mmCIF file of C-alpha atoms and ligand atoms in Angstrom:
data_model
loop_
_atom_site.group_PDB
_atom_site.id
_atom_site.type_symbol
_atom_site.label_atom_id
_atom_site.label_comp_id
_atom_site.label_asym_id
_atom_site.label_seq_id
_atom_site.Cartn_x
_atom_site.Cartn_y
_atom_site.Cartn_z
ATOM 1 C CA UNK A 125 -0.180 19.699 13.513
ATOM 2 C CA UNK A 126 -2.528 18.192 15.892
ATOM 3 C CA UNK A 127 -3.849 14.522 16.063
ATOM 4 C CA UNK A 128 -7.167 13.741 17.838
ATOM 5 C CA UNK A 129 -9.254 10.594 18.231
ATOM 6 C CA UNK A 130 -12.828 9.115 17.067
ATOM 7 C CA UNK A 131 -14.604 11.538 19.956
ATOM 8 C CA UNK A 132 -17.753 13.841 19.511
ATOM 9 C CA UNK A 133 -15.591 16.810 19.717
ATOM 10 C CA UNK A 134 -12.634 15.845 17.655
ATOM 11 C CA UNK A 135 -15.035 15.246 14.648
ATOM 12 C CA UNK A 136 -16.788 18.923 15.247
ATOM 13 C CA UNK A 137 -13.587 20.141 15.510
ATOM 14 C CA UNK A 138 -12.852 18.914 12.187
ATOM 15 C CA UNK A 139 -16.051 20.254 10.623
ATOM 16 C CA UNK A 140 -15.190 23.411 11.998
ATOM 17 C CA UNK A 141 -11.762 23.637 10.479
ATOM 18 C CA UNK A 142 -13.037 22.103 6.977
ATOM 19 C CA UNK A 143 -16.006 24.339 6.561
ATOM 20 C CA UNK A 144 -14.191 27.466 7.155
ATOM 21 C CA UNK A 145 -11.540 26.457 4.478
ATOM 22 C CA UNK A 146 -8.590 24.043 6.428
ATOM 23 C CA UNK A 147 -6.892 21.080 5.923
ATOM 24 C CA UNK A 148 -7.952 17.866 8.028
ATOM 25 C CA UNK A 149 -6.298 14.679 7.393
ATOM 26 C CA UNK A 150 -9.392 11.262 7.906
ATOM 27 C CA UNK A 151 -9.351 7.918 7.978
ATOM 28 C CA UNK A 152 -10.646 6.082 4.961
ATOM 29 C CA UNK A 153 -11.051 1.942 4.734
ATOM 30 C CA UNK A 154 -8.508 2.144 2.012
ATOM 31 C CA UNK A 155 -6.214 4.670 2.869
ATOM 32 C CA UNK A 156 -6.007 8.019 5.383
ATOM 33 C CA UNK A 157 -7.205 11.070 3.129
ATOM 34 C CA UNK A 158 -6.263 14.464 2.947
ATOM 35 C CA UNK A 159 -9.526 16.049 3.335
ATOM 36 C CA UNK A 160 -10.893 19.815 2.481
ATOM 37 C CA UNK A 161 -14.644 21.063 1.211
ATOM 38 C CA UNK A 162 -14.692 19.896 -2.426
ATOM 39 C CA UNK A 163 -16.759 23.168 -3.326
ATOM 40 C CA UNK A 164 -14.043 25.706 -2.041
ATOM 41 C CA UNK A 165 -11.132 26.564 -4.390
ATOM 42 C CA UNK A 166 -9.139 28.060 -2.022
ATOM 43 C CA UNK A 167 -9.620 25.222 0.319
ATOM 44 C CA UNK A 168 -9.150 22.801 -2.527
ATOM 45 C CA UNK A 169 -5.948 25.113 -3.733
ATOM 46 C CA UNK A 170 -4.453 23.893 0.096
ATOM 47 C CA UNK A 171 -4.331 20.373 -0.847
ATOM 48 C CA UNK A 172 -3.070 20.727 -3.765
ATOM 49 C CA UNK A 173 -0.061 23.139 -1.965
ATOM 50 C CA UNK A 174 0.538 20.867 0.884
ATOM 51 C CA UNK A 175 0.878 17.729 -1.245
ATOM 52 C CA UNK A 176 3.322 19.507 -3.707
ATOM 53 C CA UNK A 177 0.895 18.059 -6.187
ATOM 54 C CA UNK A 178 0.321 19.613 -9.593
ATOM 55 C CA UNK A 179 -2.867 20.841 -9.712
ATOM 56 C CA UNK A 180 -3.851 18.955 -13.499
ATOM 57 C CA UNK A 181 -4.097 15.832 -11.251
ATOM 58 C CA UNK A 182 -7.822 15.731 -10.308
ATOM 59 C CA UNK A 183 -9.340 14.560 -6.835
ATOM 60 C CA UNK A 184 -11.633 12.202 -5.563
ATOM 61 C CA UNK A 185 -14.931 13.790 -4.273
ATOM 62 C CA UNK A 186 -16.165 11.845 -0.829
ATOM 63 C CA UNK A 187 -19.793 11.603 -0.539
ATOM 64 C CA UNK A 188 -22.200 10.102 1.773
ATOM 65 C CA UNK A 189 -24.138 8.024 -0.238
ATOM 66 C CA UNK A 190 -24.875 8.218 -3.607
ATOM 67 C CA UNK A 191 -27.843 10.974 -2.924
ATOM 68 C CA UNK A 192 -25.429 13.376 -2.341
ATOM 69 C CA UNK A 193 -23.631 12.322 -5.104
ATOM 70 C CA UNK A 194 -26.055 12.526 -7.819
ATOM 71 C CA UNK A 195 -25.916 16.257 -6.896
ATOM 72 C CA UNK A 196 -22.516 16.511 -8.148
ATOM 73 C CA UNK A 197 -22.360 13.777 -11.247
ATOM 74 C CA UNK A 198 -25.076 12.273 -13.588
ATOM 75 C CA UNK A 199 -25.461 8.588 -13.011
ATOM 76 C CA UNK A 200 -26.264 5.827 -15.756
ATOM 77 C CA UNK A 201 -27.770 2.907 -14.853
ATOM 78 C CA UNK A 202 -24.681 1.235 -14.851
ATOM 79 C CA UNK A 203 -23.480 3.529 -12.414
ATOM 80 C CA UNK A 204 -26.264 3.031 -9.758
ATOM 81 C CA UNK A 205 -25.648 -0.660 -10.181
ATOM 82 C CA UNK A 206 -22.090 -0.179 -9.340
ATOM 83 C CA UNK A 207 -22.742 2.288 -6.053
ATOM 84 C CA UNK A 208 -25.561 0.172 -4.936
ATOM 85 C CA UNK A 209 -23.350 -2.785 -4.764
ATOM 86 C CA UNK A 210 -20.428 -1.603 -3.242
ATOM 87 C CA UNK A 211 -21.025 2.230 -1.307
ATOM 88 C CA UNK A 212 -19.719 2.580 1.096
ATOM 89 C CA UNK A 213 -16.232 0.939 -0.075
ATOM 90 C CA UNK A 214 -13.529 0.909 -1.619
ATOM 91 C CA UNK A 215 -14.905 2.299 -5.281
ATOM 92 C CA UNK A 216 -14.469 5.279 -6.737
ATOM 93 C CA UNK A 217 -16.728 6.369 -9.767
ATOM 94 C CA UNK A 218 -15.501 8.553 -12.620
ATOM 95 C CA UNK A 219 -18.722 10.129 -14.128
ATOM 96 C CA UNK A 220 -19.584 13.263 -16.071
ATOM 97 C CA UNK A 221 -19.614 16.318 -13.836
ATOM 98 C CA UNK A 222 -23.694 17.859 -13.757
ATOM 99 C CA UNK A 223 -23.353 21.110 -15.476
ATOM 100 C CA UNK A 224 -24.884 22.446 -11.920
ATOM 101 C CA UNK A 225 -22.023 20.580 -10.151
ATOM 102 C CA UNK A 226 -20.879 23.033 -7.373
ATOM 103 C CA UNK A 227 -17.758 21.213 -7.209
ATOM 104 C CA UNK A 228 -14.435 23.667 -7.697
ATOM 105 C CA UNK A 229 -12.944 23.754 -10.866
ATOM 106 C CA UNK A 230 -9.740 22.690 -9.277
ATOM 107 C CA UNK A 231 -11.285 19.284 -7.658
ATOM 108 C CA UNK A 232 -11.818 18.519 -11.353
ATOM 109 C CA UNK A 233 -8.696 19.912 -13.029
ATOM 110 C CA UNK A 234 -11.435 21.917 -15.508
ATOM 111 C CA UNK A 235 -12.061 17.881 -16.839
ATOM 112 C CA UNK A 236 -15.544 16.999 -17.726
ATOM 113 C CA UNK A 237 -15.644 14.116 -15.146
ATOM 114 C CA UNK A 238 -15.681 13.898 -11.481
ATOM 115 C CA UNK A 239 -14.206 11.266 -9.604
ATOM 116 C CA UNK A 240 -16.896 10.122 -6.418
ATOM 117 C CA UNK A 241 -16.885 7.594 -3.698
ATOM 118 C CA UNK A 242 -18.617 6.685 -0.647
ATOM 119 C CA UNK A 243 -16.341 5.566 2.106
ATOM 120 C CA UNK A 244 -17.077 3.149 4.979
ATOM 121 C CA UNK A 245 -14.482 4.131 7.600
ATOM 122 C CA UNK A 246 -17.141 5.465 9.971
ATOM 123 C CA UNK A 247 -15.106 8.425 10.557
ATOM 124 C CA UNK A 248 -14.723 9.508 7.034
ATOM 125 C CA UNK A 249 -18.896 9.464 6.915
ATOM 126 C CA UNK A 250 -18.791 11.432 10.387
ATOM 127 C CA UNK A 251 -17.133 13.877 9.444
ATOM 128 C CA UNK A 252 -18.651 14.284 5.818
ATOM 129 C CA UNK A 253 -22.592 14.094 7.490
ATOM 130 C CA UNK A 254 -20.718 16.920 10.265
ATOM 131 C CA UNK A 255 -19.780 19.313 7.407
ATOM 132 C CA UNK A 256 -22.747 18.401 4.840
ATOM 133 C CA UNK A 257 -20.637 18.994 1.636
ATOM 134 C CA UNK A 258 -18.321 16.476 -0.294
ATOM 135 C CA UNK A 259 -14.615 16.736 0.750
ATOM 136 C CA UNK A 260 -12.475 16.324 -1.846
ATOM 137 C CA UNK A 261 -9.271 14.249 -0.621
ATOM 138 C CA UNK A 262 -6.647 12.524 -2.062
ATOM 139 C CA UNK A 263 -4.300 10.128 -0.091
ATOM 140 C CA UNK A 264 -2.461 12.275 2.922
ATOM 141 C CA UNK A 265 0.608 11.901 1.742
ATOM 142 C CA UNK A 266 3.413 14.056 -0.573
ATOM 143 C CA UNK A 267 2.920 14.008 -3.935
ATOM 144 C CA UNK A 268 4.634 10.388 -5.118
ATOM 145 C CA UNK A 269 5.274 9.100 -1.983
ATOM 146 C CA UNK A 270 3.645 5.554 -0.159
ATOM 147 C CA UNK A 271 0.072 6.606 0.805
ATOM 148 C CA UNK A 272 -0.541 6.289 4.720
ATOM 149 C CA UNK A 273 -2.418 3.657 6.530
ATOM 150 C CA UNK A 274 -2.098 5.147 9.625
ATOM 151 C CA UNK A 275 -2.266 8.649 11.401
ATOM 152 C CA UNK A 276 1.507 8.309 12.443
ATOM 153 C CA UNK A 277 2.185 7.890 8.895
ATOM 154 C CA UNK A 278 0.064 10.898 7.611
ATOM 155 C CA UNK A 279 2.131 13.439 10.801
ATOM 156 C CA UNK A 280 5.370 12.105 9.768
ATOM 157 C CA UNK A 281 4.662 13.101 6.127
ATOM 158 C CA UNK A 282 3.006 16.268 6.255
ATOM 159 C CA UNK A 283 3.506 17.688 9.436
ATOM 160 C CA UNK A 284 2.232 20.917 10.239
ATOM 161 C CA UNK A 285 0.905 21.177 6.443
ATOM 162 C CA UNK A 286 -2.408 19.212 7.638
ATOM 163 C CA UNK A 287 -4.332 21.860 10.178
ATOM 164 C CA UNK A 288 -5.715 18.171 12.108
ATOM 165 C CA UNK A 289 -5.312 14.996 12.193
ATOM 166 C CA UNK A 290 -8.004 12.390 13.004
ATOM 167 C CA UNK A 291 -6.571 9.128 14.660
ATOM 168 C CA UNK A 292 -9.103 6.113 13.301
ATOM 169 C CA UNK A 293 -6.448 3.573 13.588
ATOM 170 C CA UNK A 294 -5.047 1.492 10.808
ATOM 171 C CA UNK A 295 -7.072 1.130 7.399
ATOM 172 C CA UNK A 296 -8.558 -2.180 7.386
ATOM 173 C CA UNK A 297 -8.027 -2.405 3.580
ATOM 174 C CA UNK A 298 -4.234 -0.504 3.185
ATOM 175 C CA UNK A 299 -4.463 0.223 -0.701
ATOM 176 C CA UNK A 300 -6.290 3.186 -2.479
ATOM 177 C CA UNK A 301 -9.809 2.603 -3.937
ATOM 178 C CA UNK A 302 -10.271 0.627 -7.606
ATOM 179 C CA UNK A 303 -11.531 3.753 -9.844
ATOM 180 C CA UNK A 304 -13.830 2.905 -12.739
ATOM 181 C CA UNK A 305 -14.751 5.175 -15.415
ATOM 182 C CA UNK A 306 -18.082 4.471 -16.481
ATOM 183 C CA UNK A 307 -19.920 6.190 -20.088
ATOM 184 C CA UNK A 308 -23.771 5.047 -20.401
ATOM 185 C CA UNK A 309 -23.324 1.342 -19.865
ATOM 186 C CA UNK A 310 -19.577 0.768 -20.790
ATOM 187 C CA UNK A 311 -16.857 0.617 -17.661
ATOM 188 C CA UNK A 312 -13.190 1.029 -17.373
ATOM 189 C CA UNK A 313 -10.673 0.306 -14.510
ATOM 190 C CA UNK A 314 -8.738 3.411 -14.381
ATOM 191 C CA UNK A 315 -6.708 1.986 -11.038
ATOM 192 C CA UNK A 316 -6.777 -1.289 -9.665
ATOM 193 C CA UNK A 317 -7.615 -0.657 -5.619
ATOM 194 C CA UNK A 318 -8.993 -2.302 -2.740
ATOM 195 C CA UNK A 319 -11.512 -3.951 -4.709
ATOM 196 C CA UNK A 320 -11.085 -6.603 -6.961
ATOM 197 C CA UNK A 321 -11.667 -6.485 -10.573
ATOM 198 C CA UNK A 322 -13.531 -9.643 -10.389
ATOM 199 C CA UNK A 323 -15.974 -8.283 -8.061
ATOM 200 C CA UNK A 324 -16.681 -5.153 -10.373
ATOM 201 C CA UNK A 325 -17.087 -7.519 -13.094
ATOM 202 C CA UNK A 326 -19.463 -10.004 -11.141
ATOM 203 C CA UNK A 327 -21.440 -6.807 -10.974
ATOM 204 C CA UNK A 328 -21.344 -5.129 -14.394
ATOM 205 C CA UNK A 329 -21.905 -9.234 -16.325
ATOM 206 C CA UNK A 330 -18.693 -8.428 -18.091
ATOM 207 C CA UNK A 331 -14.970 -7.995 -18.404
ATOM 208 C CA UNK A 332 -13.584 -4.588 -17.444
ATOM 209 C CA UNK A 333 -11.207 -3.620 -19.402
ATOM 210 C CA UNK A 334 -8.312 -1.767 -18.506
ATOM 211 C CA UNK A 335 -6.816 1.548 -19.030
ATOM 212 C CA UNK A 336 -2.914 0.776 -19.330
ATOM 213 C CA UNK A 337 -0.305 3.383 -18.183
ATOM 214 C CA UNK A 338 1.580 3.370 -21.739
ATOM 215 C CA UNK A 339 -1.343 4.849 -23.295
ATOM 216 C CA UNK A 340 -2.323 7.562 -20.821
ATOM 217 C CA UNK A 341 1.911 8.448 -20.705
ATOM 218 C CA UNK A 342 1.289 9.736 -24.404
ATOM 219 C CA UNK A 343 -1.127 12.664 -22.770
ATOM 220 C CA UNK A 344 0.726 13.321 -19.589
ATOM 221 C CA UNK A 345 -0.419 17.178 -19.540
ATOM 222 C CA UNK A 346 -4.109 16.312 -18.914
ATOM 223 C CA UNK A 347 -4.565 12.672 -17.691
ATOM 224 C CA UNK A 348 -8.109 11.032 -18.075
ATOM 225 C CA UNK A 349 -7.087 8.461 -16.389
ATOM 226 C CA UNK A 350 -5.084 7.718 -13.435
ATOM 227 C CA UNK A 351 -1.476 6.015 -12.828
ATOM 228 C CA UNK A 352 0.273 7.993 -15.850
ATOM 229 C CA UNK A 353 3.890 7.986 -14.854
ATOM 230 C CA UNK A 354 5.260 4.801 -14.195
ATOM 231 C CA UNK A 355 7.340 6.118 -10.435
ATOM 232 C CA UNK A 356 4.709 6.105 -7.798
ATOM 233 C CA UNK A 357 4.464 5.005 -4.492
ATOM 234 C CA UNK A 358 8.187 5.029 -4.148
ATOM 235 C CA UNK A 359 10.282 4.108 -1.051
ATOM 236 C CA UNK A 360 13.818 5.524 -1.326
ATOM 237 C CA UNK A 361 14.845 2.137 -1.692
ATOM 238 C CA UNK A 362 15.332 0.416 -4.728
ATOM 239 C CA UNK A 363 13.029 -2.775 -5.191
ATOM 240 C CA UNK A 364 13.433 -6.133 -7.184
ATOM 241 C CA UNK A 365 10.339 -7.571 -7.773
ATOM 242 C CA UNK A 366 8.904 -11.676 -7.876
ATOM 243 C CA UNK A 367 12.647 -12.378 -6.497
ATOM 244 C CA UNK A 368 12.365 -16.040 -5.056
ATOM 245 C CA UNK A 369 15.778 -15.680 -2.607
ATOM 246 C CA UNK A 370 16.675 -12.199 -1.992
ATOM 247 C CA UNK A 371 20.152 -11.216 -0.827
ATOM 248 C CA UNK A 372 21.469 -11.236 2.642
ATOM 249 C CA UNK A 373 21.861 -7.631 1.515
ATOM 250 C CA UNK A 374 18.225 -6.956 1.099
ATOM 251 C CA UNK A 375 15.584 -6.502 3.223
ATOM 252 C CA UNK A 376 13.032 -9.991 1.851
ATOM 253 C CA UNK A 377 9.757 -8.905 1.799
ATOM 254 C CA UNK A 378 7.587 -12.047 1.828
ATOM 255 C CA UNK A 379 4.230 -14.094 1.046
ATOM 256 C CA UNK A 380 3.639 -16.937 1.699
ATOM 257 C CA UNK A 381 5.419 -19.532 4.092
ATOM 258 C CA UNK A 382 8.856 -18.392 3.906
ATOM 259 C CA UNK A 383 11.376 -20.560 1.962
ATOM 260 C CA UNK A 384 14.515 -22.769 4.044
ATOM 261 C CA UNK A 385 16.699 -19.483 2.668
ATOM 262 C CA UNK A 386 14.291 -16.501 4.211
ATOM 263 C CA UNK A 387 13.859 -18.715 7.544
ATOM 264 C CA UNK A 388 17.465 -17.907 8.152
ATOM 265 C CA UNK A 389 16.822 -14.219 6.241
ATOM 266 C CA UNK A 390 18.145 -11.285 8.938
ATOM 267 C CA UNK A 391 15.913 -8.379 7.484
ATOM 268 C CA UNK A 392 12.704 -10.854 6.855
ATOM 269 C CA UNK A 393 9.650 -8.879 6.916
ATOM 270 C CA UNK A 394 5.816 -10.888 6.004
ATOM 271 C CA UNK A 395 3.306 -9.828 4.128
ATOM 272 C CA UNK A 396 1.312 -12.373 4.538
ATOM 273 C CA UNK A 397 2.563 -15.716 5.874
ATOM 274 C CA UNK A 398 -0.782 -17.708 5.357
ATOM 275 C CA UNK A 399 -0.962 -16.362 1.516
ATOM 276 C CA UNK A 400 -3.353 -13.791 1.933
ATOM 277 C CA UNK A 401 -4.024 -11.254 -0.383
ATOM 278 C CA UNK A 402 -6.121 -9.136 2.083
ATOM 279 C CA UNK A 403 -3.315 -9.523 4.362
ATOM 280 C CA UNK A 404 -0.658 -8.552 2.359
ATOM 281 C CA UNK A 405 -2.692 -5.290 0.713
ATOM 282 C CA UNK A 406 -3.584 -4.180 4.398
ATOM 283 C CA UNK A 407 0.637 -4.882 5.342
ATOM 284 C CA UNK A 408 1.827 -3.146 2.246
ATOM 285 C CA UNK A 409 2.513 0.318 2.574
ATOM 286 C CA UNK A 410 3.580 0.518 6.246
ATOM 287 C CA UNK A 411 5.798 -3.061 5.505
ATOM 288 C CA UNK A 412 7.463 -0.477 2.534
ATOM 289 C CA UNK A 413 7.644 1.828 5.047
ATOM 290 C CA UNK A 414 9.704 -0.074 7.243
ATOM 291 C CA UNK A 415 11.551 -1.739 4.738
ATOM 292 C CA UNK A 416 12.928 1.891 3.203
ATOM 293 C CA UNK A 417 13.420 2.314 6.597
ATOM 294 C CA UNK A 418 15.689 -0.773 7.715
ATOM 295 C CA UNK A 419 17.672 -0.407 4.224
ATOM 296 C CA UNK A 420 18.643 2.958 5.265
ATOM 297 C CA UNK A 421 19.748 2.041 9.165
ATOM 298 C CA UNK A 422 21.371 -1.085 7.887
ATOM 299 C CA UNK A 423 22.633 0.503 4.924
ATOM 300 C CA UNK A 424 20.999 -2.746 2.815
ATOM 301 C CA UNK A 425 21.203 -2.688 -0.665
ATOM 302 C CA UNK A 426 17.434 -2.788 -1.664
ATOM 303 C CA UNK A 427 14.269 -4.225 -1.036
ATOM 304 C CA UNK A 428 13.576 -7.733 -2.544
ATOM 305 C CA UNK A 429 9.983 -8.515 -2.989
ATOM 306 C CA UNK A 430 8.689 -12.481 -3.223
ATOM 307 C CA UNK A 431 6.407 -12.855 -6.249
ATOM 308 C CA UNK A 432 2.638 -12.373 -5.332
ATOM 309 C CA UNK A 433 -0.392 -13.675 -7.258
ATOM 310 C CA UNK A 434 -1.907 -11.630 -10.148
ATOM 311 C CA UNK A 435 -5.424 -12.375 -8.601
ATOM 312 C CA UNK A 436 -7.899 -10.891 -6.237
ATOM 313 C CA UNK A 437 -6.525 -7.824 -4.707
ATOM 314 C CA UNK A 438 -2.794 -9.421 -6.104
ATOM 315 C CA UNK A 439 -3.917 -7.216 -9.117
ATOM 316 C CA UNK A 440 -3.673 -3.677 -7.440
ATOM 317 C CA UNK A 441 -0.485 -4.896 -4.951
ATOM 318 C CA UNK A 442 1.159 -5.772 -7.892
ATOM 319 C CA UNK A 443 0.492 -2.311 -9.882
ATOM 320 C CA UNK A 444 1.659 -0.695 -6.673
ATOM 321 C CA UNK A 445 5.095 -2.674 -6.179
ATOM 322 C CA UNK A 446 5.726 -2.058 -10.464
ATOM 323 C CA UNK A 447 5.505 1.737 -9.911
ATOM 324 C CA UNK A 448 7.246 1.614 -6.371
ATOM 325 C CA UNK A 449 10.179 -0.485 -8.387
ATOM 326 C CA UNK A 450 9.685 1.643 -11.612
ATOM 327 C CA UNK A 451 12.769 4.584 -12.583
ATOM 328 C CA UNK A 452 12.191 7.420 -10.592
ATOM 329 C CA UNK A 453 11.335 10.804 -12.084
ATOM 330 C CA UNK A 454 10.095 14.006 -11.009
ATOM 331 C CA UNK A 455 10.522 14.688 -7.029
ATOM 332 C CA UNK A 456 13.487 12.263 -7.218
ATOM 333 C CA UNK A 457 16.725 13.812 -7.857
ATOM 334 C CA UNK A 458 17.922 13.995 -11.189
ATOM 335 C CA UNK A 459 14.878 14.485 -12.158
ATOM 336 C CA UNK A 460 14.022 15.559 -16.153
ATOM 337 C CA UNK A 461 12.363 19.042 -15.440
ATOM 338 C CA UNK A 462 11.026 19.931 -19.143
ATOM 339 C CA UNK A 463 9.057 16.801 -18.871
ATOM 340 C CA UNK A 464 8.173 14.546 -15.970
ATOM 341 C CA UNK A 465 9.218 17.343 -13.823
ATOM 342 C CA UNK A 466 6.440 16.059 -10.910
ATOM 343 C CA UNK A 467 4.982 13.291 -10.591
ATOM 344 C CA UNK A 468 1.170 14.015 -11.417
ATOM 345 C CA UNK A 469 0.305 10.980 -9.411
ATOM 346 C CA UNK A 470 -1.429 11.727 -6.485
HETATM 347 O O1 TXA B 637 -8.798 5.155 -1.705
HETATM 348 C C1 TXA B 637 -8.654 6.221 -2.296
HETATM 349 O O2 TXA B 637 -9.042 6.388 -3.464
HETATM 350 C C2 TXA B 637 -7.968 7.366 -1.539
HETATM 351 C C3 TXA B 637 -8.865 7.714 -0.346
HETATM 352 C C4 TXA B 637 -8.362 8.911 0.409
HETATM 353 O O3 TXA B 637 -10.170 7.909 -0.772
HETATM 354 N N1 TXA B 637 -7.779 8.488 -2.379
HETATM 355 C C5 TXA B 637 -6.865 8.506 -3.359
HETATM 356 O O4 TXA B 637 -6.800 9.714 -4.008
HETATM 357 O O5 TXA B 637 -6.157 7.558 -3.634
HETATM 358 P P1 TXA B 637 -5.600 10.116 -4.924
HETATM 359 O O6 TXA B 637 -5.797 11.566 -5.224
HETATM 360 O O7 TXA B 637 -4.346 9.732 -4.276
HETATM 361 O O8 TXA B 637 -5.862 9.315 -6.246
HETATM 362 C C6 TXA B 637 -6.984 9.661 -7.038
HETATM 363 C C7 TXA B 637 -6.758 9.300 -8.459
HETATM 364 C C8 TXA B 637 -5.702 10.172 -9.142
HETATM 365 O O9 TXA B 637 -4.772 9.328 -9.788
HETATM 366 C C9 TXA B 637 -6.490 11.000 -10.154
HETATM 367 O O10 TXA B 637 -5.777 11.196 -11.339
HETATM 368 C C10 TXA B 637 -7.705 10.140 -10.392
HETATM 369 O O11 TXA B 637 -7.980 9.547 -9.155
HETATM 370 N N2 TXA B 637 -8.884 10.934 -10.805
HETATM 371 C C11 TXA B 637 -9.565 11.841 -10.088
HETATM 372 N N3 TXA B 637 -10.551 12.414 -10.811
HETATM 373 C C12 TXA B 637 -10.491 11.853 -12.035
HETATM 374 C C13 TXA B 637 -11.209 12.033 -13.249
HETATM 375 N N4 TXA B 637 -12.211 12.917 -13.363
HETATM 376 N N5 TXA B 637 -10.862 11.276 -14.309
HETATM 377 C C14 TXA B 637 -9.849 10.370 -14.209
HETATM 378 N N6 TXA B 637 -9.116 10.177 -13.105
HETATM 379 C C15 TXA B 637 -9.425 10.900 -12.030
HETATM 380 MG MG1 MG B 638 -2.348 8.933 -3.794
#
């Protein structure tokens, strides 16, 4: 696996590789995606491969603007609304797939929908304008694992199953895109993400309501809707969540100004000491990362997490921390292999 920078040639490079049917790992503003041409199956087939994903777990077409993705998907005026206030960023849009769609199959797991977004790393739209197709990508890492945030993280995870990797430096954001599912002029947050809800709603004039995991777990073999099985995002460590004091055992992982007991705390690591969501959502997957890390040289007992607000971009944090704490199933040992054999999270 090779990693290059933001230059001219890296991003032809990268063209090059994804037009002819390879594997390049980009930069989003959320998270770093693992990127091929959303139109190839075979290409598409690679992601799917190198993730260990299974391949009824449908991807995220990344488009330019919303031109090129009214080629794919058919747009209510709901939909515009939502693309014109926040592309390029950190929304996906799950819409009905045009019946002329020349997305693969395989990007859409044969579902009626498609899954779009526009994203703002300028990277990402450098190498999408370079190649002139949408690139289907889901985050870079294995299937159930802590999405990346930065290009180290994406090598250390996939290694030589990514042909090239482009270096655009940390995402600015840190957590995966909020996906809403929109029919004519009714909307649905599939995901929580790097947008918050209240800023969809500001948009839309009205709540959003919610799709919640226990109802999608009933219909595991064909999700509509994201964030199905509960284990996601999952350190090797175990994690207690909203714990006020955590053990001199655990590594503290903290928001806010710490307490008198995590002043003292020797495996302390912040989130956010000011309180800031933003912060913390940008910290949270590499501080994860080098909490699971610390637990295992220190041989800690777990990861204790301080509670964080339900608010803002609190909302997705918190749905990421519940899964990372959640049982483990699937690519965990042990796992139950009639059922939740893999995780079909992404
Ligand atoms: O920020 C992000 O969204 C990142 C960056 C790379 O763009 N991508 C990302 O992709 O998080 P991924 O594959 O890790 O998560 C995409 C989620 C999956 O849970 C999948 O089930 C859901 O989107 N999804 C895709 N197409 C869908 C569809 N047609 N209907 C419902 N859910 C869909
Ligand atoms: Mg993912």
């Amino acid at each position: 696996m090779r990693c290059r920078g933001q230059t001219k040639s890296a991003i032809e490079e990268a063209a090059a590789i994804l037009r002819s049917g390879g594997l390049v790992a980009i930069p989003t503003e959320t998270v770093y995606g693992l990127a091929a041409d959303a139109c190839d199956d075979a290409a598409v087939a690679k992601i799917f491969e190198a993730k260990g994903r299974p391949s009824f777990n449908p991807l995220i077409s990344h488009v330019a603007d919303a031109e090129m993705a009214r080629g794919l998907v058919v747009f209510s005026p709901l939909a515009e609304k939502l693309a014109a206030a926040f592309w390029p960023g950190p929304l996906t849009l799950v819409l009905p797939r045009r019946t002329t769609s020349p997305l693969s199959h395989l990007t859409t797991a044969g579902l009626e929908t498609a899954a779009v977004r526009a994203p703002a790393h300028p990277l990402a739209q450098a190498v999408i304008a370079a190649v002139g197709r949408p690139l289907a990508a889901p985050s870079a890492n294995r299937s159930g694992m802590v999405s990346p945030t930065t290009a180290a993280h994406v090598a250390g995870g996939l290694g030589d199953r990514v042909d090239l990797v482009l270096d655009g430096g940390a995402c600015v954001i840190g957590l995966e895109s909020a996906i809403v599912y929109v029919e004519g002029d009714a909307a649905t947050l599939l995901r929580p993400g790097g947008l918050a809800r209240a800023d969809i709603e500001a948009v839309i004039g009205a709540p959003l309501d919610r799709v919640q995991d226990q109802k999608n777990a009933e219909n595991q073999s064909r999700p509509s809707a994201p964030g199905m099985l509960k284990s996601h995002y999952a350190p090797a460590a175990a994690l207690r969540l909203d714990v006020e004091e955590a053990r001199k055992s655990e590594v503290a992982l903290l928001f806010g100004a710490p307490s008198p007991a995590h002043d003292a705390h020797p495996y302390a690591i912040q989130l956010s000491a000011a309180g800031d969501l933003r912060e913390a959502a940008a910290r949270l997957f590499a501080a994860m990362r080098e909490a699971d890390a610390l637990c295992a040289s220190e041989t800690l007992s777990g990861i204790a997490v301080a509670p964080i607000p339900n608010t803002g971009l609190g909302e997705a944090i918190n749905d990421r921390l519940t899964r990372a704490a959640a049982p483990r199933h699937g690519f965990a040992a042990g796992a139950d292999s009639t059922h939740k054999s893999v995780d079909p999270q992404s």
